[in-house]
Tab-separated table of C-alpha atoms and ligand atoms in Angstrom:
chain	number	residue	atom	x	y	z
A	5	UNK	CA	59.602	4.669	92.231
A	6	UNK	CA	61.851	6.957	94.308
A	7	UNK	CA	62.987	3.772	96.604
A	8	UNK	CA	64.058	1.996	93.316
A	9	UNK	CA	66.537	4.731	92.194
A	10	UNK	CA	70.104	3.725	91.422
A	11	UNK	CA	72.443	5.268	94.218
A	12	UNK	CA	75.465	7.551	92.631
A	13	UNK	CA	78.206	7.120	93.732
A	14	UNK	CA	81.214	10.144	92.958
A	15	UNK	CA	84.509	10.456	93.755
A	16	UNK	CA	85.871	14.205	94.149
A	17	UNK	CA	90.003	13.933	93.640
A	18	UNK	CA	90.182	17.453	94.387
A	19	UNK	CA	93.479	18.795	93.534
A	20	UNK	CA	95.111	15.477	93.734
A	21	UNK	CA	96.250	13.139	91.393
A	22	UNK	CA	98.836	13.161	88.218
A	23	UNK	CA	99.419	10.877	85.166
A	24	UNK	CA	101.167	8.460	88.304
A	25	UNK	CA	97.522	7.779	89.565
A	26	UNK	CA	95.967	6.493	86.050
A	27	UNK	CA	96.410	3.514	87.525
A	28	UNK	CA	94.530	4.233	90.664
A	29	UNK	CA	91.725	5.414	88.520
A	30	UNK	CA	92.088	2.651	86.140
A	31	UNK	CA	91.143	0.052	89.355
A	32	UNK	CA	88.544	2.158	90.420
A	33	UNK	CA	86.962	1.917	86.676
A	34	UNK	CA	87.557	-1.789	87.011
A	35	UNK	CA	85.617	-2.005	90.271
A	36	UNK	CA	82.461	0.146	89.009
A	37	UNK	CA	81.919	-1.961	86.671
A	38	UNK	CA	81.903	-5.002	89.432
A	39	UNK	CA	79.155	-3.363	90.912
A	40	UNK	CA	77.129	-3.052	87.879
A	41	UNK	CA	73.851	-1.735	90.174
A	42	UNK	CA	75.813	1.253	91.163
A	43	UNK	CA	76.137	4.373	89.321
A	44	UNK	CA	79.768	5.418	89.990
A	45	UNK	CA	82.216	8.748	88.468
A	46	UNK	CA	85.664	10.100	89.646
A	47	UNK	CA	85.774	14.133	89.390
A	48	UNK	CA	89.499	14.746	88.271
A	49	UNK	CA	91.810	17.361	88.064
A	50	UNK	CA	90.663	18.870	84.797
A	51	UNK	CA	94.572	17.824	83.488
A	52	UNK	CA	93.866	14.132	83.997
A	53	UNK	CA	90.342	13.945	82.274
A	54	UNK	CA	91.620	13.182	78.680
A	55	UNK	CA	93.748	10.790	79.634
A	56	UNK	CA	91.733	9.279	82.534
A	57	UNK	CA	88.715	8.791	80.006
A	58	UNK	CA	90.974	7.378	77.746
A	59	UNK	CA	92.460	4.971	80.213
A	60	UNK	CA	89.374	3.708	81.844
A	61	UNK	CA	87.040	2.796	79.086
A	62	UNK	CA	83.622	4.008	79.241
A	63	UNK	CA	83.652	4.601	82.999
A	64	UNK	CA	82.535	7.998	84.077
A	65	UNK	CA	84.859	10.766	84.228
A	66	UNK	CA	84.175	14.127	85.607
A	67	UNK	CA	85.143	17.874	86.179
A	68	UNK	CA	85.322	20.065	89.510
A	69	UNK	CA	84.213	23.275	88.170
A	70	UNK	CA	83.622	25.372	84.550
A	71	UNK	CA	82.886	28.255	83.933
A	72	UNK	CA	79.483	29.654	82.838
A	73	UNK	CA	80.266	31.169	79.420
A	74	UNK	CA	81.378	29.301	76.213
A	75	UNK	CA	84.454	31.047	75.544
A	76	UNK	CA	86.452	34.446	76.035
A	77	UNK	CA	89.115	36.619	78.192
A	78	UNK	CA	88.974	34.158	81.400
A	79	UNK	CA	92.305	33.530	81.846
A	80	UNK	CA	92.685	30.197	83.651
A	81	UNK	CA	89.223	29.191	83.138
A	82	UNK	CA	87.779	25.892	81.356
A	83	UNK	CA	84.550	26.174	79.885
A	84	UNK	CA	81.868	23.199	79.820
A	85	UNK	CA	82.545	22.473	76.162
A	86	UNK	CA	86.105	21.994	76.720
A	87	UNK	CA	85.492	19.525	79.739
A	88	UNK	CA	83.259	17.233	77.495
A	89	UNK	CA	85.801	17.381	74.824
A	90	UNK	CA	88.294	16.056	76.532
A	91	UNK	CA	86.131	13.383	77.893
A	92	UNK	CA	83.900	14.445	80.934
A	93	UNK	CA	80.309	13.510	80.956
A	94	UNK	CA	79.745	15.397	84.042
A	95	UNK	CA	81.423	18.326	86.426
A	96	UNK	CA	80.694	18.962	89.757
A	97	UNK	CA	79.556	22.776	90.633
A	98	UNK	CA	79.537	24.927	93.487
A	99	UNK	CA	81.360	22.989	95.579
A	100	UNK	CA	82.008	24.673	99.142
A	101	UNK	CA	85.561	24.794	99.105
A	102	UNK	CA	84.762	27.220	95.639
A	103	UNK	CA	81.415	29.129	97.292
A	104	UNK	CA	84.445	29.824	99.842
A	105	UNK	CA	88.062	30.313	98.000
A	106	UNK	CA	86.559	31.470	95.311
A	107	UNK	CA	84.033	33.558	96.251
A	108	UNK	CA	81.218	31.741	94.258
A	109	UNK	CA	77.922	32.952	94.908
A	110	UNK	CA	74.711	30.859	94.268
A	111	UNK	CA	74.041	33.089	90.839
A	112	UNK	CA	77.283	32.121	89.772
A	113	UNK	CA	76.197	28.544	90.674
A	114	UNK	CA	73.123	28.265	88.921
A	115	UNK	CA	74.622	30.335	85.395
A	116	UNK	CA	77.297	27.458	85.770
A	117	UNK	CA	74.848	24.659	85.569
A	118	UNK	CA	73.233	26.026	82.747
A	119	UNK	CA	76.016	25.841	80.900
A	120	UNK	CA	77.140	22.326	81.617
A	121	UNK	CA	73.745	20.908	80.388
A	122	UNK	CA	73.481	22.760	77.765
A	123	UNK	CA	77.334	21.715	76.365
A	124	UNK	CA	75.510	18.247	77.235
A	125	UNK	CA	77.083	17.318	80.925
A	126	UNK	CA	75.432	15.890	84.132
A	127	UNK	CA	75.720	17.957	87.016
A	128	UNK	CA	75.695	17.726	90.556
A	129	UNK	CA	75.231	21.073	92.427
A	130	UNK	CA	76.572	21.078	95.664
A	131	UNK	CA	75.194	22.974	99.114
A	132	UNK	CA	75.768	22.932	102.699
A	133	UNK	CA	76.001	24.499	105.856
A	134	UNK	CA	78.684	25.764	108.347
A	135	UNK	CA	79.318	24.632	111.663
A	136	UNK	CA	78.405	28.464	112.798
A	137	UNK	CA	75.137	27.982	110.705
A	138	UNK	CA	74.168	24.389	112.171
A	139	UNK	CA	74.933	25.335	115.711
A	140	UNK	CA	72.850	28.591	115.439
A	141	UNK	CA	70.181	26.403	113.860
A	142	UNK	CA	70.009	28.191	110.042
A	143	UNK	CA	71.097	25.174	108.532
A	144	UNK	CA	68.041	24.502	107.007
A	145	UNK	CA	67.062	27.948	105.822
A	146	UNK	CA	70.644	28.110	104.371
A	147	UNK	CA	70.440	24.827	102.713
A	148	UNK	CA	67.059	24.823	101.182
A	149	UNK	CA	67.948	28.709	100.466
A	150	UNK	CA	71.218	27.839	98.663
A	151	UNK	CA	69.205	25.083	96.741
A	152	UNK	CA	66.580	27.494	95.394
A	153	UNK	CA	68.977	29.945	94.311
A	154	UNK	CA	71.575	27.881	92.935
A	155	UNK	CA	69.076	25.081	90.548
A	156	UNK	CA	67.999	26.160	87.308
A	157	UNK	CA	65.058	27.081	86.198
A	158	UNK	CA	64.313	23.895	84.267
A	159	UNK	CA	66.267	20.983	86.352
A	160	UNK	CA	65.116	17.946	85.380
A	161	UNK	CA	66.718	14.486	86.532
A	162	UNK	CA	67.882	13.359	83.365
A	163	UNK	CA	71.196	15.868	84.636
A	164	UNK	CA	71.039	17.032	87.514
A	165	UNK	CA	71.757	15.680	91.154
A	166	UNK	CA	72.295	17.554	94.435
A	167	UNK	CA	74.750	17.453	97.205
A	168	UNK	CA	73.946	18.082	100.645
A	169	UNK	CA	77.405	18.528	102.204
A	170	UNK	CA	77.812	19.854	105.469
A	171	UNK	CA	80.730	22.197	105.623
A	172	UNK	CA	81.943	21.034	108.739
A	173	UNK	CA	82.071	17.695	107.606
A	174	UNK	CA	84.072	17.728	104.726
A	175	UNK	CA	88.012	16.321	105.152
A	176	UNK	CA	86.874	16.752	108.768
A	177	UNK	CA	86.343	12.760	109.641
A	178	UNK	CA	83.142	14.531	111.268
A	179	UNK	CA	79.772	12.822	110.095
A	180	UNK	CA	76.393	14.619	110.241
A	181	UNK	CA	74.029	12.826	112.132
A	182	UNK	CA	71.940	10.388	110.471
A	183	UNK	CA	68.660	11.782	112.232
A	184	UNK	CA	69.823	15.419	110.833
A	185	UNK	CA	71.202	13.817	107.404
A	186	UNK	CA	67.559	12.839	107.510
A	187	UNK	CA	65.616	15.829	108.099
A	188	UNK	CA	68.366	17.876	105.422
A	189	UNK	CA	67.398	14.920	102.454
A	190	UNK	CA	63.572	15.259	103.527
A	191	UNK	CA	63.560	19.673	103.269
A	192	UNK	CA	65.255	19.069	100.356
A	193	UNK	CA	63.050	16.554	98.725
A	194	UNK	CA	59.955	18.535	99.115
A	195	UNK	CA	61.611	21.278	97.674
A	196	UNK	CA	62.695	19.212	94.884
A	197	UNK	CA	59.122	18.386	94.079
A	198	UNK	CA	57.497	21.620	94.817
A	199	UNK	CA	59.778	23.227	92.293
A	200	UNK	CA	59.995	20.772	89.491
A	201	UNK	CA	56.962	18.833	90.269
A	202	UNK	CA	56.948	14.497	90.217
A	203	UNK	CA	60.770	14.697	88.353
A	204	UNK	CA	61.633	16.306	91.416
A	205	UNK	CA	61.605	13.022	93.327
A	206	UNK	CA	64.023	11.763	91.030
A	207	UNK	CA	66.665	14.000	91.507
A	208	UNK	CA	69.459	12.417	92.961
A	209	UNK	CA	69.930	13.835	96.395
A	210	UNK	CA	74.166	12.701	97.497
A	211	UNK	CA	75.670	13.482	100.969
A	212	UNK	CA	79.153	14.067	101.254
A	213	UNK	CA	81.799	14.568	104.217
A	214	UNK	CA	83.909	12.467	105.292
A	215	UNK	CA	81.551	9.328	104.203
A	216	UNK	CA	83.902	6.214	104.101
A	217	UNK	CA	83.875	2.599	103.848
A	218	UNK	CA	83.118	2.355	107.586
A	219	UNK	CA	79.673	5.173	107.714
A	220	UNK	CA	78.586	4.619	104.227
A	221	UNK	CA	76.060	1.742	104.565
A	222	UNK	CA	74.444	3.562	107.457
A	223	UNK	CA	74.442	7.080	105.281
A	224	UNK	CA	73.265	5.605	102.065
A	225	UNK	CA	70.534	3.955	103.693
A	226	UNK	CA	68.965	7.014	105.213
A	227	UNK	CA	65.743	7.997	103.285
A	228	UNK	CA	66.302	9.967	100.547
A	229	UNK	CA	70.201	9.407	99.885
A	230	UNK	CA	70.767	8.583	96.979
A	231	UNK	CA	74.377	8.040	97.092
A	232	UNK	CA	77.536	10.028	97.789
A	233	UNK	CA	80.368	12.474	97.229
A	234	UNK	CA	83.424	11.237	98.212
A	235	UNK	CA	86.367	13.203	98.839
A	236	UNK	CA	89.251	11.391	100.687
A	237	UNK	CA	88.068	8.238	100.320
A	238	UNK	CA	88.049	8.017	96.619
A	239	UNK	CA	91.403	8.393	96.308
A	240	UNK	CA	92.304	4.273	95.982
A	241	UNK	CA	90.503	1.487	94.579
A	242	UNK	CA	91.079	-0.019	98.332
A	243	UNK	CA	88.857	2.856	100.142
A	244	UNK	CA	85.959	3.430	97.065
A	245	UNK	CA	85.539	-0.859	97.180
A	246	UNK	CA	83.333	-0.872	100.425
A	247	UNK	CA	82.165	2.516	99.503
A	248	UNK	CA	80.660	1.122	96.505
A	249	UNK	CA	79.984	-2.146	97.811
A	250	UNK	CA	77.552	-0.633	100.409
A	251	UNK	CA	75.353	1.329	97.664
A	252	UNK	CA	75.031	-2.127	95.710
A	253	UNK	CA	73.890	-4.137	98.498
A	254	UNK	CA	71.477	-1.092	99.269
A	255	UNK	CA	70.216	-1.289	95.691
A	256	UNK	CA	69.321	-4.464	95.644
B	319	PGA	P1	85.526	14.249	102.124
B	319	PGA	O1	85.149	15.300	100.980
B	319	PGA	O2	84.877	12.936	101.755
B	319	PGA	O3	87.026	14.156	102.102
B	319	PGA	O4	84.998	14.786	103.408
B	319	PGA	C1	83.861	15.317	100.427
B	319	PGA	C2	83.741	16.440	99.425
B	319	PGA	O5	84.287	17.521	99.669
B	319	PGA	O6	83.104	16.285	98.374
């Protein structure tokens, strides 16, 4: 039952953190597994995965990024295969602060999320709208436009979750509205299911920007969240705890 499903709950470091924040990551491991109703990951800089999956014992470490072939001339590039060797089980992908610095379009997206399943990695595929687009009303024809173009062909929830984050609200400490948050989750459902048919409703569907210990209860408990990505406020043990706290009283 879709109202059953397990909220996710993912930290995105960014590009912050260095062997001086094992620790950090180390506490957060500790407090996943307090909150054992919870489905929780940290996304790392890829030059702390090894060690922070060796450090924090079984708890979920992720990428930011790979790229979408298995090996060759990409100078500065980490392919799937190398992230789960050095101890990712997941990798975020097309996260707006790429689609934007780095140019990634929703083909490159979707050939990116091919290849982290098939080197054997969740993924959570990531879309969202500007402020220009919300105010001038696209924001769902974007959203549900980027989703289309940006899934594989053969998603299925066994991998894959989505992340509705709003540009605007991302490191912004501006929330999208919990009516629109909503109405975004709802579109995106029914596309979900349309596509991939009943294992479309149990896709994960996250929201991210700038969710924090203070909006997430009221965010997670929107129909059709099923947890979040967390940018900021994954960065200590101290601002995940309520984070996390909320999605286990909500899965209750
Ligand atoms: P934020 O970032 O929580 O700092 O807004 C979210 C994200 O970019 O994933």
């Amino acid at each position: 039952m879709r109202d059953q499903m397990r909220k996710l709950i993912v930290g995105n470091w960014k590009m912050n953190g260095t062997s001086r924040d094992v620790s950090e990551i180390i506490a957060i491991a500790e407090l996943s597994g307090m909150h054992a109703a919870v489905d929780a990951a940290l996304c790392l800089p890829a030059t702390l995965i090894d060690r922070a999956s060796q450090a924090a014992g079984g708890f979920a470490i992720g990428g930011q990024d790979c790229h979408m072939m298995e090996a060759g001339a990409h100078t500065g590039c980490l392919s799937a295969e190398m992230l789960l060797d050095a101890g990712a089980v997941l990798t975020i992908i097309g996260h707006s602060e790429r689609r934007a610095a780095q140019h990634e379009q929703d083909s490159d997206i979707r050939a990116k999320a091919e290849a982290a399943q098939v080197a054997g990695l969740q993924v959570i595929v990531c879309v969202g709208e500007t402020l220009d687009e919300r105010e001038s009303k696209k924001a769902l024809n974007v959203v549900l436009g980027q989703l289309h173009q940006s899934l594989p062909e053969t998603a299925a929830s066994q991998w894959l979750s989505v992340a509705y984050e709003p540009v605007w609200a991302i490191g912004t400490g501006r929330v999208a509205d919990t009516n629109d948050v909503a109405e975004m989750h709802g579109a995106m459902r029914a596309a979900l299911v349309e596509r991939f048919g009943e294992d479309g409703r149990k896709i994960r569907i996250l929201y991210g920007g700038s969710m924090n210990g203070d909006n997430a209860a009221q965010l997670l408990a929107v129909p059709n969240v099923d947890g979040g990505l967390i940018g900021g406020a994954s960065l200590t043990a101290a601002k995940f705890r309520p984070i996390l706290s909320a999605a286990a009283a909500l899965s209750k």
